[in-house]
């Protein structure tokens, strides 16, 4: 059954019961706006996923897309040192979209949100020429100061929680498999990492409590996002190939299968949504964070904000949304 | 210049300075999430506008679209009895979108938000096959209880603040003009009402303070939205043709030009985003609200939730997003 074969009310009635309520929700979907309890400053972020730009329906189920749309927003909340509380979702559906796909999307949103007490508290439906899922996430700081991108200082430790390059590896394996290059030997876990990135959401609060000086989630690749902290803080993050080696080695087999350098996945692969943070040298890193570099002074105006073992990386940096790089 | 001829960073640098900061904003765009001060329960709502479904670029400028995207969300916030504080905007742009259109959109968002102290605090950009603007709005209840759709009781007064049918009339005039039927004699104000609906945002708080028992903003037409209060409250809103007459008469000339019954515009025209509320009979209506009917008991299971002078309306009710009605 397609979405244009039932009414909007009937469609909503099918997926609304699947959506989690959330622990901070006073009033959920169905009115002009949802109502949440708030106990102090809050954070808000939005991200949109568009079919054939951020996902392909032949490589990701509706539930995968729902999961990913939720997680990348929840990771943005976590990267401020906040606890995610609620999502709203604006959905654009071509008329031929299967109703089952929309139900599946709701299932994926719920799977991502429910374990974290996050409610899916509202939304909007529209017809349109392409599937698109615009999610806005809210979170609470519970009295803490937000951890921005701008607080890194020379001498700080650069550390990362979560995985690097896994989503990119999984996507490359899917692409290779679709061209018949490989039958994904041993790659199921990587494909799953692409379909269902599982960022360490609780590590954001841990980092804030430990005294992180800067933080973001790695959406567009480690180099590009590390450079963002560097530029916002007026410093340079110098990453260490040696400290990144365990993550690189874990991807070696898959990389060989598709003929790429696994270091490229680790440095430029996006969408794992791990947390990249800097910590003053005196701080004991929270257990989920691994040291991957050090903050140094920016040398000159136009400093790239990021280097690897002191050198500018020669390859592409990651994603820009209107250009292939 | 098209958006694919400059980088995402350059594009953002062009419109970001136009966006209003907002009186509750601690940290605006540019980090993983924005930070807002919150003083109690908050409301959140989202709406997406898609090109050729919610707007046409030949009938609305970028600024018109920005204004409308903001206002319809701010009206949802107001309809809960809340004060709007902030927006985030997820924008999907085809590669051929003129940069000037995006700048114009930002201008329209700012024009709608700035007078109300509302900040545009964050956003996301994506490429995609159609222009789409997904806005999420936040608001504060400042300690008041939210006014839902579910509190109307028999005997309550039905009242409306704002205009009815103007946006529909303006759209009809534009459509007629594009077919050469009319040169919009005297219709400029109606076309402006379509392009720039100006809902009475402050009236939402006024209604809440006065003790409104139910409220929503009229997005999809008076009958359809009145029926929503009726069904949510388990009552029926009986509207009075006599009380609606002044609004109908104001549209008579335009209606004659395009050969429609102006009552249809008033009853079924959407997108004016006026506030429809019910008040206990003892309440003195806030000055911006006009009585247009009375709440009666629902007669039977399946009661439509809305009537006009006691009778079910025979015409179409308004919009359903996947079907023409």
XYZ file of C-alpha atoms in Angstrom:
650
model
C 0.000 0.000 0.000
C 1.235 3.474 -0.909
C 0.885 6.587 1.254
C -1.468 8.172 -1.275
C -3.875 5.253 -0.916
C -4.801 6.174 2.677
C -5.539 9.484 4.399
C -2.957 11.444 6.343
C -4.903 10.681 9.531
C -4.831 6.959 8.775
C -1.117 7.102 8.040
C -0.387 8.896 11.309
C -2.542 6.399 13.193
C -0.339 3.601 11.874
C 3.008 4.911 13.047
C 2.241 7.236 15.952
C 1.741 4.403 18.478
C 5.295 3.187 17.787
C 6.926 6.455 18.813
C 8.484 6.645 22.276
C 7.020 9.135 24.747
C 10.242 10.272 26.405
C 10.960 10.981 30.046
C 10.654 14.786 29.761
C 7.434 14.850 27.731
C 4.363 16.594 29.159
C 2.342 16.518 25.918
C 3.288 14.488 22.856
C 2.138 14.607 19.225
C -1.359 15.625 18.154
C -1.651 19.251 19.208
C -0.177 22.420 17.689
C 3.062 21.798 19.593
C 4.487 19.340 22.079
C 5.283 20.346 25.650
C 8.463 19.347 27.485
C 9.662 19.917 31.013
C 12.835 21.999 31.094
C 15.120 22.524 34.041
C 17.602 25.059 32.739
C 19.434 25.887 29.543
C 18.687 23.624 26.632
C 20.294 22.797 23.314
C 18.650 22.437 19.916
C 19.978 21.139 16.601
C 18.563 20.096 13.243
C 19.712 17.851 10.390
C 17.955 16.736 7.260
C 18.489 13.470 5.367
C 17.486 13.462 1.701
C 17.081 10.335 -0.413
C 19.968 9.738 -2.838
C 22.005 12.395 -1.038
C 22.193 10.910 2.463
C 20.661 7.481 1.962
C 19.524 5.053 -0.709
C 16.402 3.029 -0.121
C 18.050 -0.012 -1.698
C 20.901 0.074 0.854
C 19.059 1.202 3.945
C 15.652 0.161 5.249
C 13.196 2.715 6.570
C 14.253 1.676 10.059
C 17.920 2.277 9.188
C 17.082 5.762 7.931
C 15.023 6.516 11.042
C 17.818 5.266 13.270
C 20.433 7.329 11.461
C 18.318 10.485 11.339
C 17.791 10.229 15.081
C 21.349 9.281 16.004
C 23.107 12.006 14.090
C 20.967 14.593 15.845
C 21.320 12.958 19.252
C 25.093 12.952 18.705
C 24.990 16.716 18.068
C 23.202 17.148 21.384
C 25.698 14.894 23.170
C 28.585 16.835 21.617
C 27.465 19.935 23.533
C 27.672 17.954 26.781
C 23.880 17.759 26.957
C 21.427 14.926 27.570
C 19.064 14.421 24.624
C 15.400 14.669 25.577
C 13.208 14.886 22.480
C 12.952 14.843 18.701
C 10.510 16.290 16.228
C 10.475 14.931 12.677
C 9.336 16.625 9.462
C 8.821 13.983 6.818
C 8.484 14.559 3.078
C 7.092 11.571 1.191
C 6.579 11.000 -2.521
C 3.071 9.643 -3.129
C 4.438 6.238 -4.104
C 6.200 5.734 -0.753
C 5.101 2.416 0.766
C 3.169 2.814 4.006
C 5.365 0.016 5.340
C 8.458 2.174 4.752
C 7.010 4.935 6.920
C 6.096 2.460 9.663
C 9.616 1.092 9.420
C 11.065 4.587 9.737
C 9.071 5.099 12.929
C 10.413 1.807 14.221
C 13.992 2.945 13.597
C 13.395 6.298 15.272
C 11.984 4.464 18.276
C 14.862 1.982 18.426
C 17.352 4.852 18.521
C 15.459 7.046 20.984
C 13.733 4.794 23.472
C 16.832 3.401 25.236
C 17.929 6.978 25.934
C 14.578 8.174 27.288
C 14.198 10.439 24.264
C 10.664 11.121 23.057
C 9.545 11.585 19.471
C 7.150 14.326 20.448
C 5.942 15.847 17.216
C 6.217 16.021 13.489
C 4.866 17.069 10.171
C 4.026 15.205 6.969
C 4.224 16.574 3.470
C 4.086 15.209 -0.023
C 7.124 15.984 -2.160
C 9.328 14.697 -4.963
C 11.881 12.900 -2.767
C 11.955 11.170 0.574
C 13.386 13.485 3.176
C 13.592 13.296 6.943
C 14.294 16.535 8.826
C 14.932 15.901 12.501
C 15.304 18.488 15.238
C 16.687 17.280 18.562
C 16.522 18.951 21.953
C 18.642 18.303 24.997
C 19.229 19.542 28.507
C 22.449 20.811 30.001
C 21.272 20.195 33.577
C 23.150 23.251 34.790
C 26.447 22.510 32.991
C 28.053 24.934 30.575
C 27.856 23.844 26.942
C 31.060 22.449 25.451
C 31.618 24.378 22.231
C 34.161 23.978 19.429
C 36.021 27.075 20.487
C 37.744 26.189 23.762
C 40.748 24.042 22.736
C 44.113 25.354 23.979
C 47.687 24.448 23.035
C 48.820 21.547 25.183
C 45.332 20.014 25.419
C 44.946 16.331 24.658
C 42.887 15.397 21.561
C 40.712 12.370 22.263
C 37.932 10.460 20.582
C 35.089 8.238 21.798
C 33.369 5.835 19.420
C 34.529 4.449 16.091
C 36.223 6.044 13.065
C 35.888 5.063 9.413
C 33.477 2.202 10.038
C 30.508 3.807 8.331
C 32.647 4.761 5.317
C 34.007 1.219 5.144
C 30.519 -0.250 5.315
C 29.307 2.039 2.554
C 32.310 1.138 0.370
C 31.603 -2.561 0.884
C 27.956 -2.067 -0.078
C 28.968 -0.156 -3.193
C 31.511 -2.810 -4.117
C 28.978 -5.584 -3.510
C 26.433 -3.842 -5.715
C 29.013 -3.918 -8.511
C 29.655 -7.593 -7.857
C 33.242 -6.920 -6.701
C 32.866 -8.713 -3.414
C 30.395 -10.757 -1.460
C 31.120 -8.755 1.706
C 33.411 -11.357 3.312
C 33.340 -10.560 7.004
C 31.970 -7.124 6.240
C 28.526 -7.466 7.800
C 29.600 -5.631 10.930
C 30.907 -2.719 8.879
C 27.762 -2.557 6.789
C 25.801 -2.525 10.035
C 28.018 0.333 11.277
C 27.024 2.260 8.151
C 23.338 1.443 8.474
C 23.121 1.912 12.221
C 25.853 4.189 13.562
C 25.846 3.902 17.336
C 27.547 6.975 18.768
C 28.558 6.981 22.441
C 25.880 9.458 23.528
C 26.625 9.197 27.243
C 30.276 10.040 26.623
C 29.268 13.625 25.831
C 28.131 14.241 29.382
C 31.178 12.348 30.691
C 33.461 14.640 28.691
C 31.670 17.766 29.888
C 31.889 16.645 33.505
C 35.578 15.782 33.109
C 36.256 19.304 31.847
C 36.539 18.939 28.074
C 37.677 22.236 26.566
C 36.070 21.639 23.144
C 33.945 18.941 21.518
C 31.992 18.013 18.393
C 30.685 14.862 16.811
C 32.509 13.528 13.769
C 29.898 13.846 11.026
C 31.985 14.786 8.014
C 35.254 13.005 8.692
C 37.909 13.245 11.405
C 40.189 15.661 9.539
C 37.453 18.028 8.519
C 35.846 18.040 11.965
C 39.149 18.269 13.835
C 39.954 21.240 11.611
C 36.680 22.829 12.717
C 37.745 22.688 16.364
C 41.166 24.007 15.359
C 39.779 26.955 13.421
C 37.061 27.760 15.992
C 39.640 27.675 18.792
C 42.450 29.402 16.904
C 44.734 26.383 17.373
C 45.770 23.295 15.442
C 44.873 19.718 16.311
C 47.842 17.521 15.473
C 46.665 13.946 15.121
C 48.981 10.989 15.543
C 49.044 8.201 12.998
C 50.448 5.921 15.689
C 47.552 6.586 18.057
C 45.066 6.059 15.225
C 46.696 2.766 14.212
C 44.399 0.399 16.148
C 41.354 1.815 14.362
C 43.157 1.660 11.014
C 44.258 -1.944 11.542
C 40.694 -2.988 12.357
C 39.690 -1.908 8.844
C 42.677 -3.398 7.022
C 40.961 -6.519 5.731
C 37.930 -4.687 4.369
C 40.167 -2.041 2.843
C 42.163 -4.681 1.029
C 38.936 -6.185 -0.341
C 37.991 -2.932 -2.027
C 41.519 -1.694 -2.698
C 41.720 1.426 -0.549
C 44.036 2.674 2.202
C 42.172 2.145 5.515
C 43.803 5.295 6.915
C 41.719 7.288 4.417
C 38.550 5.834 5.921
C 39.692 6.716 9.435
C 40.743 10.252 8.523
C 37.989 11.237 6.108
C 35.058 8.862 6.596
C 32.008 10.594 8.039
C 28.772 9.535 9.709
C 30.150 7.472 12.566
C 29.229 10.343 14.881
C 31.868 9.556 17.460
C 32.790 12.395 19.807
C 36.012 14.311 19.247
C 37.055 16.365 22.247
C 40.017 18.203 23.670
C 40.927 18.042 27.341
C 43.369 20.062 29.422
C 46.480 17.934 30.020
C 45.747 17.626 33.738
C 42.395 15.903 33.123
C 41.947 12.138 33.444
C 40.192 11.113 30.230
C 36.772 9.488 30.664
C 37.149 5.745 29.988
C 35.408 5.835 26.598
C 37.857 8.408 25.192
C 41.139 7.457 23.505
C 43.968 9.875 22.995
C 44.628 10.485 19.267
C 46.673 13.687 19.236
C 47.591 16.960 20.837
C 46.599 20.587 20.463
C 49.370 22.910 19.272
C 49.531 26.622 18.594
C 48.381 27.705 15.161
C 51.549 28.620 13.287
C 50.392 31.278 10.919
C 47.248 32.962 9.668
C 45.607 30.420 7.392
C 46.767 27.501 9.535
C 44.583 24.556 8.437
C 43.548 23.800 12.014
C 44.519 20.137 11.669
C 47.617 18.116 10.796
C 48.682 14.473 10.976
C 52.088 13.951 12.590
C 52.721 17.640 11.952
C 51.964 17.537 8.226
C 48.999 18.754 6.225
C 47.010 15.839 4.840
C 47.163 15.665 1.066
C 43.915 13.809 0.367
C 40.324 14.979 0.321
C 38.963 16.242 3.640
C 35.463 14.824 3.554
C 32.073 16.123 2.532
C 30.843 19.393 1.174
C 27.172 19.177 0.356
C 27.117 20.746 -3.081
C 30.422 19.452 -4.411
C 32.221 16.161 -4.765
C 35.663 16.565 -3.214
C 25.067 32.769 -9.077
C 23.826 29.287 -8.164
C 24.382 27.560 -4.828
C 26.577 24.920 -6.474
C 28.954 27.621 -7.686
C 30.129 28.485 -4.165
C 31.051 26.354 -1.152
C 28.651 25.582 1.661
C 30.803 27.722 3.974
C 30.607 30.655 1.574
C 26.864 30.242 1.250
C 26.399 30.209 5.016
C 28.641 33.257 5.357
C 26.306 35.148 3.044
C 23.060 34.605 4.908
C 24.065 33.904 8.507
C 24.695 37.578 9.369
C 21.083 38.387 8.439
C 19.577 36.008 10.983
C 18.279 37.482 14.234
C 19.949 36.411 17.474
C 16.863 36.248 19.699
C 16.415 37.328 23.289
C 16.775 33.834 24.783
C 19.833 32.760 22.795
C 23.033 31.855 24.654
C 24.814 30.363 21.628
C 23.612 30.731 18.047
C 24.522 28.924 14.820
C 27.949 27.455 14.114
C 28.373 24.750 16.721
C 26.857 21.252 16.974
C 23.759 22.750 18.585
C 22.468 26.114 19.728
C 21.940 26.906 23.399
C 18.879 28.696 24.762
C 17.940 29.883 28.224
C 14.815 28.158 29.485
C 12.742 29.122 32.492
C 10.221 26.312 32.706
C 8.190 24.096 30.416
C 8.701 24.705 26.728
C 6.839 23.907 23.542
C 8.241 22.605 20.259
C 6.660 22.217 16.835
C 7.822 21.547 13.289
C 6.440 22.213 9.808
C 7.969 21.694 6.389
C 7.229 23.695 3.239
C 7.982 21.976 -0.062
C 8.180 23.743 -3.418
C 5.124 23.194 -5.634
C 3.266 21.710 -2.676
C 3.303 24.668 -0.274
C 4.713 27.438 -2.419
C 5.623 28.320 -5.994
C 8.724 30.332 -6.648
C 6.902 32.300 -9.340
C 4.243 33.451 -6.846
C 6.335 33.895 -3.720
C 9.802 35.360 -3.298
C 12.385 33.683 -1.106
C 11.553 36.261 1.560
C 7.850 35.384 1.328
C 8.665 31.709 1.796
C 10.949 32.460 4.739
C 8.302 34.651 6.320
C 5.599 32.025 5.874
C 7.763 29.147 7.082
C 8.543 31.121 10.224
C 5.040 32.449 10.846
C 3.201 29.172 10.551
C 5.495 27.671 13.161
C 5.353 30.722 15.424
C 1.555 30.530 15.190
C 1.677 26.910 16.394
C 3.717 28.051 19.388
C 1.298 30.914 20.079
C -1.641 28.528 19.828
C -0.342 26.669 22.891
C -0.370 29.932 24.836
C 3.424 30.124 24.631
C 5.860 32.878 23.671
C 8.009 31.904 20.670
C 11.737 32.065 21.376
C 13.726 30.382 18.606
C 13.697 28.643 15.232
C 15.984 26.168 13.562
C 15.749 25.701 9.790
C 16.692 22.672 7.677
C 16.986 23.769 4.088
C 17.067 21.500 1.034
C 18.273 23.233 -2.124
C 18.520 21.990 -5.697
C 21.971 22.837 -7.119
C 20.450 25.414 -9.470
C 18.928 27.468 -6.635
C 20.068 31.086 -6.921
C 22.230 32.217 -4.010
C 20.081 35.360 -4.001
C 16.986 33.229 -3.283
C 18.641 31.778 -0.186
C 19.685 35.241 1.001
C 16.142 36.391 0.393
C 14.781 33.471 2.408
C 17.000 34.490 5.322
C 15.683 38.042 5.007
C 12.092 36.796 5.235
C 12.866 34.598 8.247
C 14.462 37.603 9.936
C 11.558 39.924 9.101
C 9.130 37.472 10.706
C 11.227 36.652 13.766
C 13.088 39.783 14.783
C 10.095 41.885 15.916
C 9.114 39.064 18.271
C 12.563 38.597 19.787
C 12.767 35.164 18.159
C 16.221 33.940 17.172
C 17.098 31.827 14.156
C 19.607 29.817 16.129
C 20.606 26.937 13.905
C 20.075 25.044 10.727
C 21.220 22.530 8.197
C 21.804 22.672 4.461
C 21.388 19.820 2.026
C 21.248 19.402 -1.695
C 18.076 17.769 -2.991
C 15.682 17.627 -5.941
C 13.245 20.280 -4.652
C 13.385 23.381 -2.511
C 12.170 22.572 0.957
C 12.232 24.513 4.200
C 11.711 22.546 7.420
C 11.324 24.838 10.405
C 11.183 23.858 14.057
C 10.022 26.496 16.518
C 10.441 26.600 20.271
C 8.514 28.640 22.794
C 8.200 29.207 26.511
C 5.121 28.834 28.656
C 6.530 31.052 31.421
C 4.793 28.953 34.042
C 1.382 28.808 32.348
C -0.361 25.549 31.485
C -0.420 24.819 27.757
C -3.765 25.397 26.013
C -4.500 22.194 24.128
C -7.229 21.272 21.651
C -8.957 19.058 24.149
C -10.469 21.401 26.745
C -13.567 22.861 25.051
C -16.819 22.323 26.988
C -20.475 22.761 25.977
C -21.504 26.345 26.599
C -18.050 27.749 25.830
C -17.778 30.635 23.415
C -15.965 29.980 20.113
C -13.798 32.954 19.159
C -11.169 33.810 16.580
C -8.311 36.295 16.415
C -6.798 37.268 13.077
C -8.210 36.957 9.571
C -10.070 34.157 7.774
C -10.034 33.302 4.084
C -7.634 36.081 3.116
C -4.750 33.820 2.156
C -7.073 31.597 0.108
C -8.524 34.660 -1.610
C -5.048 35.998 -2.396
C -4.008 32.668 -3.835
C -7.161 32.481 -5.968
C -6.480 35.988 -7.294
C -2.911 35.037 -8.167
C -4.097 31.899 -9.938
C -6.742 33.867 -11.823
C -4.236 36.540 -12.774
C -1.821 33.928 -14.081
C -4.588 32.725 -16.399
C -5.287 36.276 -17.519
C -8.741 36.278 -15.898
C -8.163 39.407 -13.862
C -5.569 42.067 -13.275
C -6.060 41.809 -9.498
C -8.294 44.890 -9.134
C -7.925 45.944 -5.509
C -6.547 42.533 -4.673
C -3.026 43.491 -3.714
C -3.829 43.358 -0.010
C -5.225 39.846 -0.371
C -2.228 38.677 -2.362
C -0.055 40.148 0.369
C -2.114 38.237 2.956
C -1.316 35.048 1.039
C 2.379 35.865 0.676
C 2.855 37.208 4.188
C 0.268 35.873 6.618
C 0.538 37.889 9.821
C -1.015 35.877 12.628
C -1.758 37.605 15.948
C 1.041 35.891 17.873
C 0.555 37.873 21.074
C -3.105 36.880 21.181
C -2.104 33.335 22.087
C -0.712 34.433 25.425
C -3.689 36.762 25.910
C -6.069 33.854 25.373
C -4.151 31.624 27.768
C -4.131 34.313 30.453
C -7.858 34.941 29.952
C -8.566 31.260 30.538
C -9.100 29.810 27.048
C -10.286 26.209 27.356
C -8.921 25.103 23.943
C -6.971 26.696 21.111
C -5.246 26.019 17.792
C -4.117 28.045 14.827
C -6.181 27.811 11.657
C -3.763 26.214 9.198
C -6.034 24.010 7.134
C -9.278 25.951 7.120
C -11.732 27.045 9.819
C -14.089 24.073 9.465
C -11.379 21.463 9.482
C -9.540 23.042 12.396
C -12.704 23.762 14.387
C -13.591 20.120 13.880
C -10.218 19.178 15.376
C -11.043 21.024 18.587
C -14.487 19.450 18.544
C -13.192 15.906 18.138
C -10.289 16.372 20.586
C -12.674 17.796 23.192
C -15.566 15.412 22.541
C -17.865 18.329 21.695
C -19.093 20.174 18.618
C -18.213 23.738 17.637
C -21.273 25.321 16.079
C -20.196 28.307 14.008
C -22.539 31.150 13.158
C -22.836 32.417 9.603
C -24.068 35.713 11.019
C -21.017 36.174 13.211
C -18.750 35.274 10.294
C -20.517 37.739 7.970
C -18.135 40.697 8.407
C -15.191 38.562 7.289
C -17.217 37.167 4.402
C -18.359 40.609 3.268
C -14.764 41.868 3.231
C -13.991 39.246 0.579
C -17.133 39.756 -1.508
C -15.567 41.884 -4.224
C -12.595 39.599 -4.780
C -14.890 36.568 -4.715
C -17.045 38.074 -7.422
C -13.961 38.723 -9.566
C -13.059 35.047 -9.586
C -16.600 33.674 -9.355
C -16.604 31.920 -5.987
C -18.675 32.141 -2.817
C -16.614 34.128 -0.282
C -18.075 32.033 2.550
C -16.133 29.077 1.138
C -12.891 31.023 1.556
C -13.766 31.908 5.145
C -14.808 28.374 6.074
C -12.214 26.335 4.205
C -9.309 28.621 3.317
C -6.137 27.726 5.194
C -2.821 29.389 5.929
C -4.038 32.573 7.577
C -2.893 31.107 10.912
C -5.359 33.054 12.999
C -6.061 31.663 16.459
C -9.270 29.750 17.085
C -10.076 29.358 20.753
C -12.888 28.446 23.084
C -13.547 30.324 26.303
C -15.799 29.565 29.256
C -18.908 31.752 29.006
C -17.918 33.760 32.083
C -14.653 34.932 30.494
C -14.250 38.404 28.997
C -12.722 37.776 25.552
C -9.329 39.369 24.940
C -9.835 42.360 22.607
C -8.324 40.668 19.544
C -10.818 37.770 19.683
C -14.219 37.871 17.986
C -17.052 35.532 18.854
C -17.932 33.268 15.901
C -19.904 30.458 17.510
C -20.660 28.337 20.528
C -19.615 24.924 21.818
C -22.419 22.370 22.058
C -22.557 18.767 23.212
C -21.632 16.176 20.622
C -24.924 14.543 19.642
C -23.896 11.069 18.704
C -20.804 8.947 18.169
C -19.395 10.105 14.849
C -20.450 13.713 15.455
C -18.379 15.761 12.974
C -17.101 18.100 15.683
C -18.178 21.181 13.726
C -21.359 22.595 12.233
C -22.477 25.917 10.755
C -25.790 27.184 12.176
C -26.392 23.646 13.387
C -25.883 21.980 10.003
C -23.049 19.918 8.601
C -21.213 21.813 5.899
C -21.652 20.213 2.497
C -18.474 21.482 0.777
C -14.905 20.379 1.025
C -13.257 20.771 4.435
C -9.788 21.928 3.440
C -6.469 20.262 2.916
C -5.273 16.723 3.160
C -1.678 16.479 2.088
C -1.838 13.474 -0.201
C -5.274 14.045 -1.705
C -7.214 16.794 -3.366
C -10.547 17.101 -1.546
